[in-house]
Short mmCIF file of C-alpha atoms and ligand atoms in Angstrom, two decimals:
data_model
loop_
_atom_site.label_atom_id
_atom_site.label_comp_id
_atom_site.label_asym_id
_atom_site.label_seq_id
_atom_site.Cartn_x
_atom_site.Cartn_y
_atom_site.Cartn_z
CA MET A 298 -121.33 -6.34 35.91
CA VAL A 299 -120.59 -5.01 39.60
CA THR A 300 -123.73 -3.26 40.81
CA LYS A 301 -122.77 -2.24 44.31
CA ILE A 302 -119.89 -0.69 45.53
CA LEU A 303 -118.48 -0.12 49.13
CA VAL A 304 -116.68 2.85 49.29
CA ILE A 305 -114.04 3.03 52.47
CA GLY A 306 -113.10 6.57 52.92
CA ALA A 307 -116.28 7.84 51.58
CA THR A 308 -116.62 11.07 53.42
CA GLY A 309 -113.40 12.18 53.61
CA ALA A 310 -111.94 14.43 50.87
CA GLN A 311 -111.09 11.97 48.54
CA GLY A 312 -114.48 9.70 48.78
CA PHE A 313 -117.10 12.52 48.56
CA PRO A 314 -115.82 12.98 44.67
CA VAL A 315 -115.87 9.01 44.55
CA VAL A 316 -118.33 8.19 45.86
CA ARG A 317 -120.53 11.43 43.76
CA ALA A 318 -118.77 9.51 40.46
CA LEU A 319 -120.17 6.32 40.77
CA ALA A 320 -123.68 6.85 41.68
CA GLU A 321 -124.80 9.97 39.51
CA ASP A 322 -126.72 7.92 37.06
CA ARG A 323 -127.64 4.97 39.33
CA ARG A 324 -125.00 3.28 37.42
CA TYR A 325 -124.33 1.38 40.72
CA GLU A 326 -125.17 1.06 44.27
CA VAL A 327 -123.17 2.74 46.79
CA THR A 328 -122.48 1.39 50.44
CA ILE A 329 -120.59 4.20 52.50
CA PHE A 330 -118.32 2.81 54.48
CA THR A 331 -118.20 4.94 57.79
CA ARG A 332 -117.93 4.93 61.90
CA ASN A 333 -120.84 7.66 62.20
CA ALA A 334 -124.05 7.64 59.57
CA SER A 335 -125.35 10.42 61.58
CA SER A 336 -122.94 12.72 60.54
CA ALA A 337 -123.44 16.03 58.30
CA ARG A 338 -120.45 14.30 55.31
CA SER A 339 -122.66 11.01 55.77
CA LYS A 340 -126.15 12.64 55.49
CA THR A 341 -124.75 14.23 52.58
CA LEU A 342 -123.83 11.35 51.19
CA LEU A 343 -126.72 9.78 51.73
CA ALA A 344 -129.35 12.13 50.65
CA LEU A 345 -127.75 11.15 47.00
CA PRO A 346 -129.82 8.14 45.00
CA GLY A 347 -128.59 4.68 45.47
CA VAL A 348 -126.04 5.27 48.36
CA THR A 349 -126.90 3.84 52.00
CA ALA A 350 -124.30 3.74 54.81
CA PHE A 351 -122.54 1.11 56.44
CA GLU A 352 -121.66 1.95 60.32
CA GLY A 353 -117.99 0.11 61.42
CA ASP A 354 -114.22 1.04 61.65
CA ALA A 355 -111.70 0.29 58.92
CA THR A 356 -110.15 -1.78 61.78
CA ASN A 357 -112.38 -4.16 62.88
CA GLU A 358 -112.39 -7.72 60.51
CA LYS A 359 -115.81 -8.36 61.36
CA ASP A 360 -117.30 -4.77 60.50
CA LEU A 361 -115.42 -4.78 57.58
CA TYR A 362 -116.69 -8.88 57.04
CA GLU A 363 -119.80 -7.90 57.40
CA ALA A 364 -119.76 -5.15 54.78
CA LEU A 365 -117.96 -6.66 51.91
CA ARG A 366 -121.05 -9.27 52.22
CA GLN A 367 -123.79 -6.98 51.01
CA VAL A 368 -121.50 -5.45 47.92
CA ASP A 369 -119.71 -6.70 44.81
CA GLY A 370 -117.13 -4.15 44.26
CA VAL A 371 -115.22 -2.10 47.11
CA TYR A 372 -113.30 1.20 46.01
CA CYS A 373 -110.63 1.10 49.61
CA ASN A 374 -108.68 4.37 50.88
CA LEU A 375 -107.59 3.55 53.82
CA ASP A 376 -107.07 7.02 56.23
CA GLY A 377 -103.10 6.21 57.00
CA PHE A 378 -102.62 9.19 59.19
CA ALA A 379 -105.57 8.18 61.75
CA ILE A 380 -104.58 4.42 61.91
CA GLY A 381 -100.57 4.97 60.63
CA GLU A 382 -98.58 3.07 58.43
CA LEU A 383 -98.72 0.08 59.93
CA ASN A 384 -102.70 -0.33 59.97
CA GLU A 385 -102.40 0.61 56.65
CA THR A 386 -100.43 -2.02 55.44
CA PHE A 387 -101.97 -4.65 57.56
CA TRP A 388 -105.52 -4.11 57.07
CA GLY A 389 -105.10 -3.37 52.97
CA ILE A 390 -103.51 -6.79 52.52
CA ARG A 391 -106.33 -8.01 54.48
CA THR A 392 -109.38 -6.48 53.45
CA PHE A 393 -108.19 -7.24 49.83
CA GLU A 394 -107.84 -11.00 51.14
CA MET A 395 -111.37 -10.77 52.11
CA ALA A 396 -112.69 -9.08 49.24
CA VAL A 397 -111.06 -11.76 47.26
CA GLU A 398 -112.52 -14.37 50.25
CA LEU A 399 -115.64 -13.28 49.36
CA GLY A 400 -116.19 -13.34 45.52
CA ILE A 401 -115.98 -9.94 45.04
CA GLU A 402 -116.18 -8.70 41.85
CA HIS A 403 -113.63 -5.99 41.34
CA PHE A 404 -111.14 -4.41 44.46
CA VAL A 405 -109.78 -0.93 43.36
CA TRP A 406 -107.48 -0.04 46.50
CA GLY A 407 -106.44 4.14 46.53
CA SER A 408 -102.68 4.06 46.43
CA LEU A 409 -100.30 7.03 46.83
CA ASP A 410 -96.74 6.57 45.01
CA TYR A 411 -94.91 4.12 47.09
CA LEU A 412 -91.51 6.49 47.13
CA LEU A 413 -89.08 4.59 49.24
CA LYS A 414 -88.91 1.51 45.54
CA LYS A 415 -89.58 4.36 43.60
CA SER A 416 -86.59 6.04 44.73
CA GLY A 417 -84.46 3.02 44.87
CA TYR A 418 -84.90 1.96 48.79
CA ASP A 419 -83.32 6.10 49.35
CA ALA A 420 -84.07 6.46 53.52
CA LYS A 421 -84.27 10.05 52.44
CA TYR A 422 -87.41 9.87 50.59
CA ARG A 423 -89.26 7.57 53.05
CA CYS A 424 -92.84 8.61 54.09
CA GLY A 425 -94.71 6.24 56.09
CA HIS A 426 -98.18 7.54 54.92
CA TYR A 427 -97.00 6.54 51.33
CA ASP A 428 -94.69 3.81 51.21
CA ALA A 429 -98.37 2.40 53.20
CA LYS A 430 -100.42 2.34 50.61
CA GLY A 431 -97.52 1.35 47.49
CA ARG A 432 -96.53 -1.33 49.14
CA VAL A 433 -99.60 -3.00 49.81
CA ALA A 434 -100.36 -1.83 45.82
CA ASP A 435 -96.76 -4.01 44.74
CA PHE A 436 -98.86 -6.92 46.70
CA ILE A 437 -102.23 -7.28 45.88
CA LEU A 438 -101.09 -7.00 41.90
CA GLN A 439 -99.20 -9.58 42.29
CA GLN A 440 -101.89 -11.50 43.67
CA LYS A 441 -103.69 -12.03 39.91
CA PRO A 442 -107.05 -13.60 41.44
CA LYS A 443 -109.24 -15.33 39.04
CA SER A 444 -112.30 -13.90 40.54
CA THR A 445 -111.62 -10.63 41.59
CA ALA A 446 -110.56 -7.71 38.87
CA VAL A 447 -107.58 -5.73 40.57
CA SER A 448 -106.71 -1.98 40.27
CA VAL A 449 -104.75 0.45 41.68
CA LEU A 450 -105.59 4.49 41.74
CA THR A 451 -102.21 6.22 42.33
CA SER A 452 -103.54 9.55 43.34
CA GLY A 453 -101.09 12.31 44.77
CA PRO A 454 -101.18 15.29 46.96
CA TYR A 455 -104.55 16.90 46.11
CA MET A 456 -104.62 20.60 44.10
CA GLU A 457 -107.17 21.66 47.08
CA MET A 458 -104.39 21.46 49.56
CA LEU A 459 -104.01 25.10 48.26
CA TYR A 460 -106.57 26.11 49.94
CA ASP A 461 -105.75 23.73 53.40
CA GLY A 462 -102.85 22.07 54.29
CA MET A 463 -99.13 21.74 53.38
CA PHE A 464 -99.46 23.91 49.86
CA ALA A 465 -101.66 27.03 51.30
CA PRO A 466 -100.11 30.18 51.66
CA ARG A 467 -99.37 32.87 54.57
CA PRO A 468 -101.65 35.65 53.93
CA GLN A 469 -99.47 38.18 54.56
CA PRO A 470 -101.12 42.54 55.74
CA ASP A 471 -100.66 44.15 52.19
CA GLY A 472 -103.07 40.94 50.59
CA THR A 473 -100.08 38.99 49.48
CA LEU A 474 -99.91 35.42 49.15
CA VAL A 475 -96.72 33.83 50.55
CA PHE A 476 -95.86 29.73 49.83
CA ALA A 477 -93.22 29.35 51.83
CA HIS A 478 -91.91 25.53 51.59
CA PRO A 479 -89.14 23.33 51.40
CA ILE A 480 -89.31 22.54 46.98
CA GLY A 481 -86.74 24.52 45.18
CA ASN A 482 -87.29 23.58 41.79
CA GLY A 483 -89.23 20.63 41.98
CA LYS A 484 -92.75 20.42 40.92
CA VAL A 485 -95.55 18.56 42.98
CA PRO A 486 -97.50 16.27 40.31
CA MET A 487 -101.35 17.75 42.16
CA ILE A 488 -105.10 16.03 41.53
CA HIS A 489 -108.28 17.26 40.99
CA LEU A 490 -110.05 15.84 43.36
CA ASP A 491 -112.74 15.60 40.95
CA ASP A 492 -110.96 13.70 38.68
CA ILE A 493 -110.27 11.98 40.78
CA GLY A 494 -114.19 10.19 41.77
CA ARG A 495 -113.99 9.93 37.90
CA TYR A 496 -110.72 7.96 37.72
CA ALA A 497 -112.20 5.95 39.55
CA ARG A 498 -115.57 5.78 37.59
CA TRP A 499 -113.81 5.11 34.62
CA ILE A 500 -112.10 1.83 36.27
CA PHE A 501 -115.36 0.58 37.66
CA ASP A 502 -117.00 1.29 33.95
CA HIS A 503 -113.78 -0.66 32.26
CA PRO A 504 -112.86 -3.67 34.39
CA GLU A 505 -111.39 -5.44 31.62
CA GLU A 506 -108.82 -2.85 30.79
CA SER A 507 -108.72 -1.64 33.85
CA ASN A 508 -107.87 -4.89 35.79
CA GLY A 509 -103.95 -5.73 36.76
CA MET A 510 -103.73 -2.30 36.21
CA ASP A 511 -102.00 1.16 38.15
CA LEU A 512 -103.79 3.93 37.16
CA GLU A 513 -101.42 6.65 38.28
CA VAL A 514 -103.06 10.04 38.15
CA ALA A 515 -102.53 13.52 38.31
CA THR A 516 -103.47 16.91 36.94
CA GLU A 517 -100.33 19.01 36.23
CA HIS A 518 -96.92 19.02 37.58
CA VAL A 519 -96.94 22.39 39.45
CA GLY A 520 -94.02 23.69 40.14
CA TRP A 521 -93.68 26.90 42.64
CA GLU A 522 -92.55 29.80 40.53
CA TYR A 523 -95.32 28.64 37.90
CA LEU A 524 -97.94 28.60 41.21
CA VAL A 525 -96.79 32.44 42.33
CA GLU A 526 -97.56 33.49 38.58
CA CYS A 527 -100.83 31.65 37.66
CA VAL A 528 -102.03 32.78 41.15
CA ARG A 529 -100.96 36.44 40.92
CA ARG A 530 -102.64 36.02 36.83
CA VAL A 531 -105.85 34.33 38.27
CA THR A 532 -106.62 36.60 41.70
CA GLY A 533 -105.05 39.34 40.97
CA LYS A 534 -103.63 39.44 43.99
CA ASN A 535 -99.11 39.80 44.37
CA ALA A 536 -97.60 36.37 45.49
CA VAL A 537 -94.17 35.49 45.75
CA PHE A 538 -92.49 31.52 46.70
CA VAL A 539 -89.74 31.60 49.35
CA ASP A 540 -87.74 28.43 48.95
CA ILE A 541 -86.33 27.18 52.37
CA PRO A 542 -84.65 24.93 53.97
CA GLN A 543 -87.29 22.24 55.86
CA SER A 544 -85.44 23.00 58.93
CA VAL A 545 -86.67 25.96 59.03
CA TYR A 546 -90.09 24.64 57.68
CA PHE A 547 -90.81 21.90 60.32
CA ALA A 548 -89.23 24.46 62.96
CA ASN A 549 -92.30 27.36 61.90
CA SER A 550 -94.98 23.92 61.46
CA GLY A 551 -95.92 24.72 65.17
CA ILE A 552 -95.82 20.89 65.34
CA SER A 553 -92.95 18.88 67.72
CA ALA A 554 -89.86 17.55 66.35
CA THR A 555 -91.54 14.52 68.45
CA THR A 556 -94.51 14.32 67.75
CA PRO A 557 -95.33 10.64 65.94
CA ALA A 558 -96.43 10.73 61.75
CA ALA A 559 -99.95 8.87 62.46
CA TRP A 560 -101.88 11.21 64.55
CA ALA A 561 -104.77 8.97 66.52
CA GLN A 562 -103.10 7.63 68.90
CA SER A 563 -105.21 4.53 69.49
CA LYS A 564 -104.93 1.48 67.59
CA GLY A 565 -101.58 0.45 68.14
CA ALA A 566 -101.18 3.47 64.95
CA SER A 567 -97.55 4.49 66.13
CA ILE A 568 -94.32 2.01 64.67
CA SER A 569 -92.11 1.83 67.80
CA GLY A 570 -89.08 4.09 66.99
CA GLY A 571 -90.90 4.98 63.98
CA GLN A 572 -91.26 8.16 61.57
CA THR A 573 -92.08 11.40 63.21
CA PHE A 574 -94.17 13.39 61.54
CA TRP A 575 -91.19 15.37 61.12
CA GLU A 576 -89.37 12.32 59.52
CA ASN A 577 -92.49 10.90 56.98
CA PHE A 578 -93.15 14.67 55.97
CA ALA A 579 -89.11 15.28 55.37
CA GLY A 580 -89.61 12.14 53.20
CA TRP A 581 -92.20 13.73 51.41
CA TRP A 582 -91.14 17.28 50.46
CA SER A 583 -87.46 15.76 49.53
CA ALA A 584 -89.41 13.04 46.98
CA TRP A 585 -91.04 16.42 45.59
CA HIS A 586 -87.35 18.50 45.74
CA ASP A 587 -86.23 15.72 43.57
CA ASN A 588 -88.90 15.44 41.00
CA PHE A 589 -88.43 11.71 40.44
CA VAL A 590 -92.04 11.06 40.66
CA THR A 591 -93.96 10.60 36.33
CA ARG A 592 -96.84 10.72 35.34
CA ASP A 593 -98.56 9.72 31.85
CA TYR A 594 -100.40 12.00 30.90
CA ALA A 595 -100.99 10.72 27.42
CA GLN A 596 -102.61 7.97 29.08
CA LEU A 597 -104.81 10.15 31.13
CA ASP A 598 -105.27 12.79 28.34
CA ARG A 599 -106.88 8.87 26.95
CA ILE A 600 -108.59 7.89 29.58
CA LEU A 601 -110.43 11.27 30.27
CA PRO A 602 -110.58 13.61 27.53
CA ASP A 603 -111.75 16.25 29.82
CA ARG A 604 -110.05 16.44 32.68
CA VAL A 605 -109.18 19.88 34.34
CA ARG A 606 -105.57 19.44 32.27
CA THR A 607 -104.09 22.51 34.37
CA LEU A 608 -103.38 24.10 38.18
CA GLU A 609 -104.89 27.74 36.42
CA GLU A 610 -107.88 25.86 34.61
CA TRP A 611 -107.98 24.43 38.34
CA MET A 612 -107.66 27.29 39.87
CA ARG A 613 -110.74 29.27 37.60
CA LYS A 614 -112.90 26.34 38.11
CA THR A 615 -112.84 26.60 41.89
CA LYS A 616 -112.17 30.23 41.98
CA TYR A 617 -109.61 29.97 43.21
CA ASP A 618 -108.28 33.05 46.08
CA GLY A 619 -106.19 31.74 48.54
CA ALA A 620 -108.22 31.60 51.31
CA PHE A 621 -108.28 29.11 53.43
CA ARG A 622 -111.14 26.25 52.57
CA PRO A 623 -111.70 23.65 54.81
CA ILE A 624 -111.27 20.09 52.53
CA LEU A 625 -109.83 16.72 54.67
CA LYS A 626 -112.82 15.80 57.31
CA ASP A 627 -110.23 14.79 59.82
CA ARG A 628 -108.74 18.67 60.21
CA SER A 629 -112.36 19.55 60.15
CA ASP A 630 -112.80 17.32 63.09
CA GLN A 631 -110.42 18.30 64.91
CA ARG A 632 -111.06 21.95 64.78
CA GLU A 633 -114.60 20.79 66.05
CA ALA A 634 -113.45 18.98 68.78
CA SER A 635 -110.63 21.19 69.97
CA ALA A 636 -113.79 24.37 69.51
CA SER A 637 -116.32 22.22 71.98
CA VAL A 638 -112.83 22.16 74.51
N1 LIG B 68 -104.31 15.20 51.21
C1 LIG B 68 -104.07 14.53 50.65
O1 LIG B 68 -103.55 15.82 49.40
C2 LIG B 68 -104.39 12.89 49.84
C3 LIG B 68 -104.24 13.04 48.42
C4 LIG B 68 -104.26 11.54 48.07
C5 LIG B 68 -104.07 10.70 49.29
N2 LIG B 68 -104.29 10.81 50.88
C6 LIG B 68 -104.64 9.51 51.21
O2 LIG B 68 -106.04 9.92 51.92
C7 LIG B 68 -106.41 9.40 53.34
C8 LIG B 68 -107.20 10.05 53.51
O3 LIG B 68 -108.38 10.08 53.32
P1 LIG B 68 -108.73 11.84 52.36
O4 LIG B 68 -108.13 12.44 52.79
O5 LIG B 68 -110.35 11.60 51.99
O6 LIG B 68 -108.98 12.08 54.31
P2 LIG B 68 -110.20 13.09 55.00
O7 LIG B 68 -111.34 14.05 54.17
O8 LIG B 68 -109.72 13.70 56.24
O9 LIG B 68 -111.17 11.46 55.24
C9 LIG B 68 -110.47 10.50 56.25
C10 LIG B 68 -111.66 9.06 55.80
O10 LIG B 68 -111.67 8.21 56.65
C11 LIG B 68 -112.20 7.63 57.19
N3 LIG B 68 -111.43 7.09 58.94
C12 LIG B 68 -110.75 7.17 59.53
N4 LIG B 68 -110.40 6.97 60.00
C13 LIG B 68 -111.39 5.37 59.99
C14 LIG B 68 -111.59 3.82 60.76
N5 LIG B 68 -111.12 3.65 61.72
N6 LIG B 68 -112.85 3.43 60.24
C15 LIG B 68 -113.35 3.95 58.64
N7 LIG B 68 -113.44 5.43 58.43
C16 LIG B 68 -111.56 5.81 58.78
C17 LIG B 68 -113.41 8.88 57.82
O11 LIG B 68 -114.49 8.46 57.62
P3 LIG B 68 -115.58 8.59 58.90
O12 LIG B 68 -114.59 9.97 59.68
O13 LIG B 68 -116.93 9.04 57.86
O14 LIG B 68 -115.53 7.13 60.12
C18 LIG B 68 -113.41 10.07 56.24
O15 LIG B 68 -113.81 9.41 55.55
C19 LIG B 68 -104.72 9.68 53.66
O16 LIG B 68 -104.67 7.97 53.52
C20 LIG B 68 -103.98 10.33 52.85
O17 LIG B 68 -102.25 9.77 52.64
C21 LIG B 68 -104.72 12.34 50.58
#
């Protein structure tokens, strides 16, 4: 029975609810894997009962070996934006291999939809930060090691990206919230962060059922007419959807057409001649626009009967008002770094 779980990516937007859900009743001890155990976010997690830290880098084999030796379960959410598709593909597989070698009882891979494969290998939908995770998921589910249960938790865009990130509105001087995105009639399978934590907990609590499973989760498929309707209803503010072509969206993004997909350029994060940021997110928006990613909501209702089921429920729960709230650690770190220059 798994009792001590290493969470890689623990201090991030996704890791936080995973650690909280695992630590809430002392059923598990949790070791957070972080590059900085003294950061504010590490300290918040270390204040939870049964949580300790291991300082290391997820692209360092010795660090990973040492951390894995001290636990019997792993939740691994590598940061594809920081380390790039190349590193994520390698380190995802390598971390799994080390976990099996060391007799880890349950290895859980935090994944995303393998868009390239799910689209029938259509380059229009190629998205490195999704494909790397999906590729690793496919590989590890094939291995069926004797002594390690293997599960994949495939999530999707956080609903919280409506505060900080790709889905956030542009507030106008008259208070109108403008959602200008290249989505057409497409829908995004958004997931509430807290529920990712609870699905991860369910996976560790139910190793017999979850072994070999790719649990694909979402709160609801959200289309943009529905989104603005919900915003109007819940916030009382005016909200409009402007369907823009990808070319306009990227031209307005403030990011240059030649910027590579992975923002951290250290450790060989970039693939020579590989996807730019625009190309990566063109694949991502195209997948939602063309609406081919599915979820089994009946299965999710069974696994988490009290899950948040709708965008409106999420908005009421989190008191959504369309204003910016920081969600991603990477972006907060970048903002702090540029403010201190
Ligand atoms: N944004 C979304 O909607 C969404 C949805 C699902 C999945 N994802 C995926 O989630 C991943 C990012 O996680 P997040 O959303 O939680 O982002 P985040 O809030 O920015 O957190 C990034 C996390 O990655 C850790 N990290 C980064 N580089 C590391 C390294 N070299 N070694 C060890 N830890 C490292 C950070 O830990 P320390 O700084 O403490 O070391 C932190 O815990 C990406 O792969 C992304 O594709 C994103």
